[in-house]
GROMACS .gro file of C-alpha atoms in nm:
model
  357
    1UNK     CA    1   1.866  -1.841  -1.809
    2UNK     CA    2   2.230  -1.734  -1.820
    3UNK     CA    3   2.474  -1.861  -1.560
    4UNK     CA    4   2.499  -1.511  -1.417
    5UNK     CA    5   2.121  -1.481  -1.376
    6UNK     CA    6   2.099  -1.832  -1.234
    7UNK     CA    7   2.365  -1.745  -0.978
    8UNK     CA    8   2.176  -1.428  -0.890
    9UNK     CA    9   1.849  -1.614  -0.838
   10UNK     CA   10   2.012  -1.890  -0.632
   11UNK     CA   11   2.185  -1.633  -0.414
   12UNK     CA   12   1.856  -1.454  -0.355
   13UNK     CA   13   1.681  -1.778  -0.263
   14UNK     CA   14   1.954  -1.868  -0.018
   15UNK     CA   15   1.908  -1.530   0.145
   16UNK     CA   16   1.541  -1.605   0.199
   17UNK     CA   17   1.606  -1.948   0.343
   18UNK     CA   18   1.865  -1.808   0.585
   19UNK     CA   19   1.771  -1.620   0.900
   20UNK     CA   20   1.763  -1.280   0.732
   21UNK     CA   21   1.478  -1.032   0.721
   22UNK     CA   22   1.443  -0.731   0.496
   23UNK     CA   23   1.190  -0.458   0.574
   24UNK     CA   24   1.110  -0.102   0.472
   25UNK     CA   25   0.968  -0.014   0.815
   26UNK     CA   26   0.655  -0.192   0.711
   27UNK     CA   27   0.782  -0.463   0.478
   28UNK     CA   28   0.853  -0.773   0.683
   29UNK     CA   29   0.947  -1.083   0.485
   30UNK     CA   30   0.840  -1.383   0.687
   31UNK     CA   31   0.847  -1.748   0.604
   32UNK     CA   32   0.489  -1.822   0.685
   33UNK     CA   33   0.378  -2.150   0.832
   34UNK     CA   34   0.050  -2.147   0.645
   35UNK     CA   35  -0.051  -2.095   0.286
   36UNK     CA   36  -0.369  -2.034   0.093
   37UNK     CA   37  -0.381  -2.253  -0.213
   38UNK     CA   38  -0.636  -2.160  -0.479
   39UNK     CA   39  -0.625  -2.490  -0.668
   40UNK     CA   40  -0.942  -2.608  -0.489
   41UNK     CA   41  -1.119  -2.291  -0.389
   42UNK     CA   42  -1.459  -2.136  -0.353
   43UNK     CA   43  -1.581  -1.787  -0.436
   44UNK     CA   44  -1.718  -1.559  -0.166
   45UNK     CA   45  -1.925  -1.245  -0.225
   46UNK     CA   46  -1.922  -0.945   0.012
   47UNK     CA   47  -2.242  -0.739   0.027
   48UNK     CA   48  -2.406  -0.452   0.213
   49UNK     CA   49  -2.630  -0.602   0.482
   50UNK     CA   50  -2.903  -0.341   0.423
   51UNK     CA   51  -2.907  -0.288   0.046
   52UNK     CA   52  -2.749  -0.613  -0.076
   53UNK     CA   53  -2.509  -0.394  -0.277
   54UNK     CA   54  -2.171  -0.545  -0.367
   55UNK     CA   55  -1.879  -0.388  -0.175
   56UNK     CA   56  -1.559  -0.323  -0.368
   57UNK     CA   57  -1.203  -0.353  -0.234
   58UNK     CA   58  -1.268  -0.487   0.114
   59UNK     CA   59  -0.949  -0.571   0.304
   60UNK     CA   60  -0.929  -0.931   0.427
   61UNK     CA   61  -0.670  -0.975   0.701
   62UNK     CA   62  -0.554  -1.334   0.746
   63UNK     CA   63  -0.324  -1.274   1.043
   64UNK     CA   64   0.057  -1.313   1.055
   65UNK     CA   65   0.084  -0.975   0.882
   66UNK     CA   66  -0.075  -1.095   0.557
   67UNK     CA   67  -0.395  -1.018   0.370
   68UNK     CA   68  -0.548  -0.920   0.038
   69UNK     CA   69  -0.848  -0.731  -0.106
   70UNK     CA   70  -1.174  -0.824  -0.271
   71UNK     CA   71  -1.212  -0.718  -0.634
   72UNK     CA   72  -1.428  -0.441  -0.779
   73UNK     CA   73  -1.733  -0.670  -0.758
   74UNK     CA   74  -1.673  -0.754  -0.393
   75UNK     CA   75  -1.559  -1.109  -0.470
   76UNK     CA   76  -1.260  -1.314  -0.358
   77UNK     CA   77  -1.157  -1.679  -0.355
   78UNK     CA   78  -1.053  -1.891  -0.060
   79UNK     CA   79  -0.931  -2.247  -0.022
   80UNK     CA   80  -1.201  -2.508   0.038
   81UNK     CA   81  -1.008  -2.625   0.344
   82UNK     CA   82  -0.949  -2.274   0.483
   83UNK     CA   83  -1.064  -2.255   0.847
   84UNK     CA   84  -0.879  -1.951   0.979
   85UNK     CA   85  -1.037  -1.643   1.131
   86UNK     CA   86  -1.021  -1.332   0.913
   87UNK     CA   87  -1.106  -0.966   0.971
   88UNK     CA   88  -1.287  -0.778   0.695
   89UNK     CA   89  -1.258  -0.398   0.686
   90UNK     CA   90  -1.381  -0.113   0.469
   91UNK     CA   91  -1.383   0.255   0.557
   92UNK     CA   92  -1.762   0.280   0.508
   93UNK     CA   93  -1.852  -0.036   0.703
   94UNK     CA   94  -1.819  -0.178   1.053
   95UNK     CA   95  -1.528  -0.428   1.073
   96UNK     CA   96  -1.639  -0.791   1.081
   97UNK     CA   97  -1.458  -1.106   1.194
   98UNK     CA   98  -1.547  -1.438   1.030
   99UNK     CA   99  -1.432  -1.799   1.047
  100UNK     CA  100  -1.425  -1.935   0.695
  101UNK     CA  101  -1.541  -2.288   0.774
  102UNK     CA  102  -1.859  -2.150   0.934
  103UNK     CA  103  -1.980  -1.933   0.643
  104UNK     CA  104  -2.126  -2.019   0.306
  105UNK     CA  105  -2.063  -1.808  -0.001
  106UNK     CA  106  -2.176  -1.462   0.115
  107UNK     CA  107  -2.051  -1.224   0.384
  108UNK     CA  108  -2.249  -0.913   0.475
  109UNK     CA  109  -2.109  -0.596   0.630
  110UNK     CA  110  -2.308  -0.339   0.825
  111UNK     CA  111  -2.262   0.020   0.700
  112UNK     CA  112  -2.132   0.281   0.943
  113UNK     CA  113  -2.368   0.562   1.045
  114UNK     CA  114  -2.335   0.856   0.807
  115UNK     CA  115  -2.242   1.187   0.967
  116UNK     CA  116  -2.371   1.471   0.751
  117UNK     CA  117  -2.152   1.781   0.753
  118UNK     CA  118  -2.199   2.115   0.588
  119UNK     CA  119  -1.966   2.145   0.293
  120UNK     CA  120  -1.878   2.488   0.155
  121UNK     CA  121  -1.787   2.457  -0.209
  122UNK     CA  122  -1.568   2.720  -0.376
  123UNK     CA  123  -1.722   2.942  -0.639
  124UNK     CA  124  -1.660   2.749  -0.959
  125UNK     CA  125  -1.682   3.055  -1.187
  126UNK     CA  126  -1.363   3.199  -1.041
  127UNK     CA  127  -1.044   3.151  -1.237
  128UNK     CA  128  -0.796   2.893  -1.116
  129UNK     CA  129  -0.424   2.955  -1.105
  130UNK     CA  130  -0.219   2.634  -1.125
  131UNK     CA  131   0.133   2.573  -1.000
  132UNK     CA  132   0.356   2.265  -0.999
  133UNK     CA  133   0.549   2.171  -0.690
  134UNK     CA  134   0.846   1.957  -0.792
  135UNK     CA  135   1.066   1.764  -0.549
  136UNK     CA  136   1.443   1.803  -0.545
  137UNK     CA  137   1.633   1.574  -0.778
  138UNK     CA  138   1.728   1.247  -0.616
  139UNK     CA  139   2.083   1.117  -0.630
  140UNK     CA  140   2.186   0.860  -0.889
  141UNK     CA  141   2.243   0.589  -0.628
  142UNK     CA  142   1.941   0.684  -0.418
  143UNK     CA  143   1.788   0.444  -0.165
  144UNK     CA  144   1.442   0.298  -0.215
  145UNK     CA  145   1.155   0.159  -0.015
  146UNK     CA  146   1.102  -0.193  -0.148
  147UNK     CA  147   0.749  -0.238  -0.015
  148UNK     CA  148   0.620  -0.534  -0.212
  149UNK     CA  149   0.342  -0.661   0.013
  150UNK     CA  150  -0.030  -0.621  -0.047
  151UNK     CA  151  -0.157  -0.351   0.187
  152UNK     CA  152   0.162  -0.146   0.200
  153UNK     CA  153   0.082   0.216   0.285
  154UNK     CA  154   0.294   0.529   0.257
  155UNK     CA  155   0.190   0.861   0.413
  156UNK     CA  156   0.319   1.192   0.275
  157UNK     CA  157   0.262   1.525   0.451
  158UNK     CA  158   0.163   1.803   0.211
  159UNK     CA  159   0.177   2.168   0.315
  160UNK     CA  160   0.065   2.475   0.125
  161UNK     CA  161   0.360   2.698   0.222
  162UNK     CA  162   0.141   2.994   0.131
  163UNK     CA  163  -0.029   3.148   0.433
  164UNK     CA  164  -0.203   3.415   0.228
  165UNK     CA  165  -0.374   3.181  -0.018
  166UNK     CA  166  -0.591   2.872   0.008
  167UNK     CA  167  -0.454   2.601  -0.219
  168UNK     CA  168  -0.612   2.281  -0.350
  169UNK     CA  169  -0.448   1.956  -0.464
  170UNK     CA  170  -0.549   1.875  -0.821
  171UNK     CA  171  -0.296   1.610  -0.935
  172UNK     CA  172  -0.039   1.387  -0.770
  173UNK     CA  173   0.261   1.234  -0.948
  174UNK     CA  174   0.405   0.929  -0.768
  175UNK     CA  175   0.753   0.791  -0.848
  176UNK     CA  176   0.807   0.418  -0.906
  177UNK     CA  177   1.093   0.181  -0.981
  178UNK     CA  178   1.095  -0.184  -1.078
  179UNK     CA  179   1.247  -0.436  -0.838
  180UNK     CA  180   1.467  -0.619  -1.088
  181UNK     CA  181   1.566  -0.889  -0.841
  182UNK     CA  182   1.205  -0.988  -0.774
  183UNK     CA  183   1.132  -0.978  -1.145
  184UNK     CA  184   1.410  -1.235  -1.199
  185UNK     CA  185   1.313  -1.454  -0.902
  186UNK     CA  186   0.952  -1.473  -1.018
  187UNK     CA  187   1.054  -1.504  -1.385
  188UNK     CA  188   0.843  -1.201  -1.480
  189UNK     CA  189   0.914  -1.069  -1.827
  190UNK     CA  190   0.679  -0.771  -1.807
  191UNK     CA  191   0.613  -0.541  -1.512
  192UNK     CA  192   0.263  -0.557  -1.362
  193UNK     CA  193   0.003  -0.283  -1.352
  194UNK     CA  194  -0.124  -0.211  -1.002
  195UNK     CA  195  -0.423  -0.067  -0.818
  196UNK     CA  196  -0.372   0.201  -0.554
  197UNK     CA  197  -0.606   0.380  -0.315
  198UNK     CA  198  -0.550   0.744  -0.213
  199UNK     CA  199  -0.707   0.891   0.101
  200UNK     CA  200  -0.640   1.227   0.268
  201UNK     CA  201  -0.636   1.272   0.646
  202UNK     CA  202  -0.597   1.562   0.883
  203UNK     CA  203  -0.249   1.619   1.024
  204UNK     CA  204  -0.234   1.537   1.394
  205UNK     CA  205   0.111   1.614   1.540
  206UNK     CA  206   0.280   1.506   1.215
  207UNK     CA  207   0.086   1.180   1.186
  208UNK     CA  208  -0.225   1.106   0.980
  209UNK     CA  209  -0.538   1.121   1.196
  210UNK     CA  210  -0.724   0.814   1.074
  211UNK     CA  211  -1.031   0.914   1.272
  212UNK     CA  212  -1.059   1.229   1.064
  213UNK     CA  213  -1.042   1.162   0.690
  214UNK     CA  214  -1.105   1.472   0.482
  215UNK     CA  215  -1.190   1.287   0.164
  216UNK     CA  216  -1.347   0.970   0.038
  217UNK     CA  217  -1.093   0.722  -0.093
  218UNK     CA  218  -1.023   0.731  -0.465
  219UNK     CA  219  -0.891   0.430  -0.657
  220UNK     CA  220  -0.648   0.452  -0.947
  221UNK     CA  221  -0.511   0.202  -1.196
  222UNK     CA  222  -0.136   0.255  -1.243
  223UNK     CA  223  -0.037   0.128  -1.586
  224UNK     CA  224   0.279  -0.081  -1.622
  225UNK     CA  225   0.408   0.159  -1.887
  226UNK     CA  226   0.401   0.444  -1.636
  227UNK     CA  227   0.590   0.230  -1.386
  228UNK     CA  228   0.859   0.167  -1.647
  229UNK     CA  229   0.877   0.541  -1.716
  230UNK     CA  230   0.932   0.597  -1.344
  231UNK     CA  231   0.631   0.809  -1.253
  232UNK     CA  232   0.251   0.795  -1.265
  233UNK     CA  233   0.026   1.101  -1.245
  234UNK     CA  234  -0.331   1.076  -1.115
  235UNK     CA  235  -0.595   1.347  -1.126
  236UNK     CA  236  -0.816   1.364  -0.819
  237UNK     CA  237  -1.190   1.353  -0.883
  238UNK     CA  238  -1.241   1.585  -0.585
  239UNK     CA  239  -0.964   1.845  -0.533
  240UNK     CA  240  -0.838   1.856  -0.174
  241UNK     CA  241  -0.814   2.180   0.022
  242UNK     CA  242  -0.483   2.206   0.211
  243UNK     CA  243  -0.538   2.319   0.573
  244UNK     CA  244  -0.294   2.553   0.746
  245UNK     CA  245  -0.123   2.265   0.928
  246UNK     CA  246  -0.105   2.049   0.615
  247UNK     CA  247  -0.275   1.729   0.506
  248UNK     CA  248  -0.157   1.369   0.491
  249UNK     CA  249  -0.195   1.177   0.166
  250UNK     CA  250  -0.200   0.801   0.235
  251UNK     CA  251  -0.139   0.576  -0.066
  252UNK     CA  252  -0.239   0.210  -0.024
  253UNK     CA  253  -0.113  -0.057  -0.266
  254UNK     CA  254  -0.389  -0.314  -0.316
  255UNK     CA  255  -0.227  -0.549  -0.566
  256UNK     CA  256  -0.173  -0.626  -0.932
  257UNK     CA  257  -0.434  -0.571  -1.203
  258UNK     CA  258  -0.516  -0.725  -1.538
  259UNK     CA  259  -0.514  -0.538  -1.870
  260UNK     CA  260  -0.864  -0.404  -1.802
  261UNK     CA  261  -0.756  -0.255  -1.470
  262UNK     CA  262  -0.943  -0.508  -1.254
  263UNK     CA  263  -0.773  -0.622  -0.933
  264UNK     CA  264  -0.626  -0.973  -0.957
  265UNK     CA  265  -0.716  -1.176  -0.648
  266UNK     CA  266  -0.403  -1.354  -0.531
  267UNK     CA  267  -0.306  -1.554  -0.227
  268UNK     CA  268  -0.072  -1.351  -0.003
  269UNK     CA  269   0.166  -1.648   0.000
  270UNK     CA  270   0.280  -1.938  -0.217
  271UNK     CA  271   0.470  -2.265  -0.174
  272UNK     CA  272   0.776  -2.348  -0.384
  273UNK     CA  273   1.009  -2.646  -0.388
  274UNK     CA  274   1.377  -2.569  -0.324
  275UNK     CA  275   1.639  -2.840  -0.262
  276UNK     CA  276   1.358  -3.087  -0.189
  277UNK     CA  277   1.214  -2.856   0.073
  278UNK     CA  278   0.875  -2.686   0.067
  279UNK     CA  279   0.930  -2.316   0.135
  280UNK     CA  280   0.644  -2.069   0.187
  281UNK     CA  281   0.704  -1.725   0.037
  282UNK     CA  282   0.496  -1.410   0.050
  283UNK     CA  283   0.374  -1.288  -0.286
  284UNK     CA  284   0.511  -0.944  -0.365
  285UNK     CA  285   0.448  -0.665  -0.610
  286UNK     CA  286   0.791  -0.613  -0.772
  287UNK     CA  287   0.784  -0.234  -0.741
  288UNK     CA  288   0.986   0.009  -0.529
  289UNK     CA  289   0.951   0.370  -0.422
  290UNK     CA  290   1.261   0.590  -0.459
  291UNK     CA  291   1.354   0.785  -0.145
  292UNK     CA  292   1.520   1.121  -0.100
  293UNK     CA  293   1.664   1.322   0.188
  294UNK     CA  294   1.608   1.696   0.213
  295UNK     CA  295   1.607   1.953   0.490
  296UNK     CA  296   1.306   2.135   0.348
  297UNK     CA  297   1.080   1.831   0.326
  298UNK     CA  298   0.883   1.642   0.590
  299UNK     CA  299   0.973   1.277   0.645
  300UNK     CA  300   0.735   1.027   0.489
  301UNK     CA  301   0.576   0.749   0.694
  302UNK     CA  302   0.487   0.391   0.610
  303UNK     CA  303   0.331   0.072   0.744
  304UNK     CA  304   0.170  -0.255   0.638
  305UNK     CA  305  -0.208  -0.229   0.680
  306UNK     CA  306  -0.229  -0.603   0.755
  307UNK     CA  307   0.032  -0.588   1.031
  308UNK     CA  308  -0.172  -0.692   1.336
  309UNK     CA  309   0.122  -0.654   1.576
  310UNK     CA  310   0.168  -0.281   1.525
  311UNK     CA  311  -0.074  -0.059   1.331
  312UNK     CA  312   0.126   0.262   1.378
  313UNK     CA  313   0.290   0.458   1.100
  314UNK     CA  314   0.669   0.482   1.126
  315UNK     CA  315   0.916   0.672   0.914
  316UNK     CA  316   0.988   0.508   0.582
  317UNK     CA  317   1.336   0.358   0.535
  318UNK     CA  318   1.533   0.152   0.286
  319UNK     CA  319   1.533  -0.228   0.344
  320UNK     CA  320   1.676  -0.318   0.685
  321UNK     CA  321   1.829  -0.648   0.797
  322UNK     CA  322   1.855  -0.836   1.125
  323UNK     CA  323   2.119  -1.093   1.207
  324UNK     CA  324   1.876  -1.310   1.397
  325UNK     CA  325   1.511  -1.392   1.334
  326UNK     CA  326   1.297  -1.422   1.648
  327UNK     CA  327   0.922  -1.416   1.704
  328UNK     CA  328   0.715  -1.170   1.500
  329UNK     CA  329   0.657  -0.916   1.778
  330UNK     CA  330   1.024  -0.906   1.885
  331UNK     CA  331   1.135  -0.879   1.522
  332UNK     CA  332   0.900  -0.587   1.465
  333UNK     CA  333   1.031  -0.409   1.774
  334UNK     CA  334   1.394  -0.460   1.670
  335UNK     CA  335   1.325  -0.328   1.320
  336UNK     CA  336   1.147  -0.022   1.459
  337UNK     CA  337   1.445   0.058   1.679
  338UNK     CA  338   1.684   0.005   1.390
  339UNK     CA  339   1.479   0.238   1.169
  340UNK     CA  340   1.520   0.523   1.417
  341UNK     CA  341   1.892   0.526   1.337
  342UNK     CA  342   1.820   0.600   0.970
  343UNK     CA  343   1.795   0.951   0.822
  344UNK     CA  344   1.452   1.102   0.762
  345UNK     CA  345   1.352   1.002   0.409
  346UNK     CA  346   1.062   1.126   0.202
  347UNK     CA  347   0.893   1.000  -0.113
  348UNK     CA  348   0.957   1.264  -0.384
  349UNK     CA  349   0.605   1.317  -0.512
  350UNK     CA  350   0.518   1.596  -0.754
  351UNK     CA  351   0.204   1.804  -0.699
  352UNK     CA  352  -0.021   2.017  -0.915
  353UNK     CA  353  -0.194   2.274  -0.695
  354UNK     CA  354  -0.436   2.554  -0.771
  355UNK     CA  355  -0.578   2.858  -0.597
  356UNK     CA  356  -0.865   3.089  -0.690
  357UNK     CA  357  -0.778   3.437  -0.812
   0.00000   0.00000   0.00000
């Protein structure tokens, strides 16, 4: 490592050890008092209590604003000595709370009752007319939302802007940037691929109505090469009809993946030695979202799904800092108030829409 890079890394580490917090509205860097160490761990399987079917991508909230997800086979690993209480959640199942030292190697979730609704499908033989909706160009020195944490969620309001035609969302192109500082701190030579979840919700007074999803969640593997290029385009399996009052697209960042696209199960925190001190750091995904400001665009929202103090969506902002670190709840409140002083930013997504002629 060059002297310049070494100085950069040391400066960054000193910032973490000092009483300074950076957050993107939902990114709160805390020095945790606990850590999950996988050196001596056991594997746990999550299954459907009725069918014994494996449940993919279940969120496991460990408290203190941290958590992670089970893999595509419904498995995760936990320390042999882990005795904390965790909450397991999945959109198709009833949330369950468990204490790890009281369970064996299987956790079962009860499925939610299924509400059958009449679905009117468009006539497929009609010709589709596609259009691309491109965002305005962002400035060269644009701000960014440095989310990082597992469970970060960004909500983008999408409107049709065509009252005379019904439009459907076919593809979504999401912008990305690498967090070079985190790459250097973690000595990462290559950017990671990641797994994201996309869900669409009804618009309720310019906030996503989480009680009224209008689609099943779809999962997408974002290749590292697309992240380097700065944008990844995903094609929805089920096109989404845009209501008159718009629809919220919520993108959840689950974590890093291997070369096959499978989610890598990681502890949300790690311990490192620094100046003969044991410091606990959160594990981050070294990726950022560029932000833009525009009068003709709705502000984007964001949150950390594992934040147990405040589950609300707030407007997305660049990293914010506080001079003094207090308890978690007070820190969250101070950051929320500070974010209100920021301009309204939006994530410059690109859309491919279609209508029937």
